[in-house]
């Protein structure tokens, strides 16, 4: 009897911890709260904009780095910045953007390259956001091989709400007690088209490492593009600008195979400035967050590439693959 009581007490404590964790995640977590505020602005922008739109999809490199109004002035098309947070994972970022896409839209994928290096799996923050945003069934954006329709997938989404809620709550309280900032982006707000003009200037290391696309993601992106094409939505890719200490020629070579892999799936825009990517003044609080001058520069480059239908082909050997998509 005593052992049973202990077991019941443990189960009750675990359930209480899970409940408190879920409550914190849904209503008190400053990161989730900020993301939901972003969702509201971006949803309103997507619903307000007219036909023949350009939708910008990606993580915070899009959110902080692509000025919708500046791009719209060059392309003379409505532009909506749907960038969120790379920590959500590529499936959720694609799913969020795909939710708002309509026939005739151009979907510009500027997803952070490292998100395409692993398996096609939803990430906890992405699950939490998509579930709370009422888009739980679209958490994978229609991207195989995982199908988000089974009970196991949905159960995992709900469990993610409670994980790691209590640990984050303790961290949250600790920051309040010690007078530290709870979430550094909380005070930054997007404009009505989804772009955050405000920047934080914080020292940071440059990006490093090679870029690649895993075989799983090659398959997933091909199917995603086919899925969007069937809906009358055209998809192209734009490489996010990232700070690096490499010289321009080395940056270009480091990106070459990655661009070839993506270019075999969809058109890759020629909106790169290898010189700008090596200039630390063009970046703010991380190697992927552009400063205001850097964001203006990248927005102008993307707008010009879209307006002129300019695509990047690293080597003549890739022309045939590029021609299939133009």
C-alpha positions in Angstrom: 0.0 0.0 0.0 2.8 2.4 0.9 4.6 1.7 -2.4 1.4 2.4 -4.3 1.0 5.7 -2.5 4.5 6.7 -3.4 3.9 5.8 -7.0 0.7 7.8 -7.1 2.5 10.8 -5.5 5.2 10.6 -8.1 2.7 10.4 -11.0 0.8 13.3 -9.6 3.9 15.4 -9.2 4.9 14.6 -12.8 1.5 15.5 -14.1 1.5 18.8 -12.1 5.0 19.6 -13.4 3.8 19.0 -17.0 0.7 21.1 -16.5 2.7 24.0 -15.0 5.3 23.7 -17.7 2.6 23.8 -20.4 0.9 26.9 -18.7 4.2 28.7 -18.7 5.0 27.9 -22.3 1.5 28.9 -23.5 1.1 32.1 -21.5 4.3 33.2 -19.8 7.3 32.2 -21.9 8.6 35.6 -23.2 10.0 34.0 -26.4 6.7 32.3 -27.3 4.8 35.5 -26.4 7.1 37.5 -28.7 6.7 35.0 -31.5 2.9 35.1 -31.2 3.0 38.8 -31.4 5.0 38.4 -34.6 2.4 35.9 -35.9 -0.4 38.5 -35.4 1.4 41.2 -37.4 2.4 38.8 -40.2 -1.0 37.3 -40.5 -2.6 40.7 -40.7 -0.1 41.7 -43.4 -0.7 38.5 -45.4 -4.4 38.9 -45.2 -4.3 42.6 -46.2 -1.9 42.4 -49.2 -3.4 41.9 -52.7 -2.7 39.4 -55.5 0.7 38.7 -57.1 2.5 38.9 -53.8 6.1 38.1 -52.8 6.3 36.1 -49.5 9.6 36.0 -47.7 10.1 32.8 -45.7 12.9 32.0 -43.2 14.1 32.5 -39.7 15.5 35.7 -38.1 17.8 36.4 -41.0 14.6 37.3 -42.9 12.9 38.9 -39.9 15.8 41.3 -39.3 17.3 41.4 -42.7 14.7 41.9 -45.4 12.7 45.2 -45.6 9.4 44.4 -47.2 8.6 48.0 -48.2 12.0 48.5 -49.7 11.7 45.4 -51.8 8.2 46.3 -52.9 9.4 49.6 -54.2 11.8 47.9 -56.6 9.6 45.0 -57.6 6.3 46.9 -57.7 4.6 43.9 -56.1 3.2 43.5 -52.5 5.8 42.0 -50.2 5.2 40.3 -46.9 8.0 39.4 -44.5 7.0 36.0 -42.9 10.4 35.5 -41.2 10.3 34.1 -37.6 13.0 32.2 -35.7 15.5 29.7 -37.0 15.2 27.8 -33.7 11.7 26.7 -34.8 13.3 24.5 -37.5 12.7 24.5 -41.2 9.5 22.4 -41.2 7.6 25.0 -39.1 9.0 27.9 -41.1 7.9 26.3 -44.4 4.6 25.4 -42.9 3.9 28.9 -41.6 4.7 30.5 -45.0 2.8 27.8 -46.9 -0.3 28.5 -44.8 -0.5 32.1 -46.2 0.5 31.3 -49.8 -2.1 31.8 -52.5 -2.1 31.1 -56.3 0.0 33.6 -58.1 2.3 34.2 -55.2 6.1 34.0 -55.4 7.5 32.3 -52.3 11.2 33.3 -51.6 12.8 30.7 -49.3 15.7 32.3 -47.4 15.9 29.6 -44.8 19.1 29.4 -42.8 21.3 26.7 -44.5 22.2 24.8 -41.3 18.5 23.9 -41.0 18.8 21.7 -44.1 21.8 19.7 -42.9 20.0 17.2 -40.8 16.9 15.0 -40.8 13.5 16.3 -41.6 12.2 16.5 -38.1 10.0 19.1 -36.3 11.8 21.0 -33.5 10.3 21.7 -30.1 9.9 25.5 -30.5 8.4 25.0 -33.9 5.8 22.5 -32.5 5.0 24.8 -29.7 4.5 27.8 -32.0 2.5 26.0 -34.6 0.2 24.4 -32.0 -0.5 27.6 -30.2 -1.0 29.4 -33.5 -3.7 27.0 -34.5 -1.6 25.5 -37.2 -0.7 22.2 -35.6 -1.6 20.1 -38.7 0.7 22.3 -40.8 3.7 21.9 -38.6 5.6 20.2 -41.4 4.3 22.4 -44.1 3.3 19.3 -46.2 6.9 18.2 -46.2 7.4 14.4 -46.2 8.6 12.0 -45.0 6.9 12.8 -41.7 3.2 13.0 -42.0 1.7 15.2 -39.2 -1.7 13.4 -39.2 -1.1 10.5 -36.8 -2.0 10.5 -33.1 1.7 10.0 -32.1 2.7 13.2 -33.9 -0.1 15.2 -32.2 0.7 13.7 -28.8 4.3 14.8 -29.3 3.2 18.3 -30.0 1.2 18.5 -26.8 4.1 17.0 -24.8 6.4 19.7 -26.3 4.3 22.4 -24.6 5.4 21.1 -21.2 9.1 20.6 -22.2 11.2 22.2 -20.7 8.6 24.6 -19.2 9.7 24.4 -15.5 13.3 24.8 -16.3 12.6 27.8 -18.4 10.3 29.2 -15.7 13.1 28.8 -13.1 15.5 30.6 -15.5 12.9 33.3 -16.1 12.5 33.9 -12.4 16.2 33.9 -11.8 16.6 36.7 -14.4 13.9 38.8 -12.8 15.4 38.3 -9.3 18.9 39.3 -10.6 17.6 42.2 -12.6 18.7 40.7 -16.0 16.8 41.1 -19.2 14.4 38.2 -19.6 14.4 38.0 -23.4 16.5 40.4 -25.4 14.2 40.8 -28.4 11.0 41.4 -26.4 11.1 45.2 -27.0 11.6 44.9 -30.8 8.4 45.1 -32.9 7.9 44.5 -36.6 6.5 47.1 -39.0 3.1 46.4 -40.5 4.7 44.3 -43.2 6.6 42.0 -40.8 10.1 43.5 -40.9 11.9 44.5 -37.7 13.9 47.7 -38.4 15.3 48.0 -34.8 18.7 46.3 -34.2 20.8 45.3 -31.3 24.5 45.8 -31.4 26.2 43.0 -29.5 29.7 41.6 -30.1 29.6 38.1 -31.7 31.8 35.7 -33.5 31.6 35.2 -37.3 29.9 32.2 -38.8 32.1 29.2 -39.6 31.7 25.7 -41.1 30.6 24.4 -44.5 27.1 24.4 -45.9 25.3 21.4 -47.2 21.9 19.9 -47.9 21.2 16.4 -46.5 19.7 13.7 -48.7 16.5 13.8 -46.6 16.1 17.5 -47.1 16.8 17.3 -50.9 13.8 14.9 -51.1 11.7 17.0 -48.8 12.4 20.3 -50.7 11.6 18.7 -54.0 8.3 17.5 -52.7 7.6 20.9 -51.0 8.2 22.7 -54.2 5.9 20.3 -56.1 3.3 20.8 -53.4 3.5 24.6 -53.8 3.6 24.4 -57.6 0.4 22.3 -57.5 -1.2 25.2 -55.5 -0.1 27.7 -58.1 2.8 29.1 -56.0 6.3 29.6 -57.5 9.2 28.9 -55.2 12.8 30.3 -55.4 15.7 30.4 -53.0 17.8 33.3 -51.7 20.9 32.6 -49.7 20.9 34.4 -46.3 23.8 36.7 -45.8 26.0 35.7 -42.9 29.1 37.3 -41.4 32.3 35.5 -42.1 36.0 36.2 -41.8 36.8 34.5 -45.1 37.7 36.6 -48.2 35.1 36.9 -50.9 36.4 34.2 -53.2 36.6 31.8 -50.3 33.1 32.6 -49.2 31.8 31.9 -52.7 33.6 28.6 -52.9 32.4 27.6 -49.5 28.8 28.2 -50.7 29.3 26.6 -54.1 28.1 23.0 -53.4 25.3 24.2 -51.3 24.0 26.4 -54.1 24.4 23.6 -56.6 22.3 21.3 -54.4 19.6 23.9 -54.0 19.8 25.0 -57.6 19.0 21.4 -58.7 15.7 21.8 -56.9 14.6 25.3 -57.5 15.9 28.6 -58.9 18.6 30.4 -56.8 18.5 34.2 -57.0 21.6 36.1 -57.7 21.4 38.5 -54.8 24.7 37.8 -53.1 27.3 40.3 -52.2 30.4 38.3 -51.1 32.2 41.5 -50.2 29.4 42.7 -47.9 29.3 39.3 -46.1 32.9 39.8 -45.1 32.2 43.3 -43.6 31.4 43.1 -39.8 29.8 46.6 -40.0 26.9 45.0 -42.0 26.0 42.8 -39.0 24.4 43.5 -35.6 24.0 41.1 -32.7 24.8 37.8 -34.5 26.5 36.5 -37.6 23.1 36.2 -39.3 21.4 39.4 -38.1 22.2 42.3 -40.4 22.7 45.9 -39.2 20.4 48.6 -40.7 22.9 49.4 -43.5 23.4 45.7 -44.1 19.7 45.0 -44.2 19.1 47.9 -46.6 21.9 46.5 -48.8 20.5 43.0 -48.8 16.9 44.2 -49.4 18.1 46.2 -52.4 20.0 43.3 -53.8 17.1 40.9 -53.4 14.6 43.4 -54.9 16.9 44.0 -57.9 17.3 40.2 -58.5 13.6 39.7 -58.3 12.8 42.6 -60.6 15.3 41.5 -63.2 14.7 37.7 -62.8 18.5 37.4 -62.2 19.6 33.9 -61.1 23.0 32.7 -59.9 24.8 29.9 -61.6 28.2 29.1 -60.0 29.5 27.0 -62.9 28.5 26.4 -66.5 27.9 22.7 -65.7 24.9 23.7 -63.6 23.2 25.6 -66.4 21.1 22.6 -67.5 19.7 22.2 -63.9 19.0 25.9 -63.8 17.3 25.9 -67.2 14.8 23.3 -65.9 13.5 25.8 -63.4 13.4 29.0 -65.4 
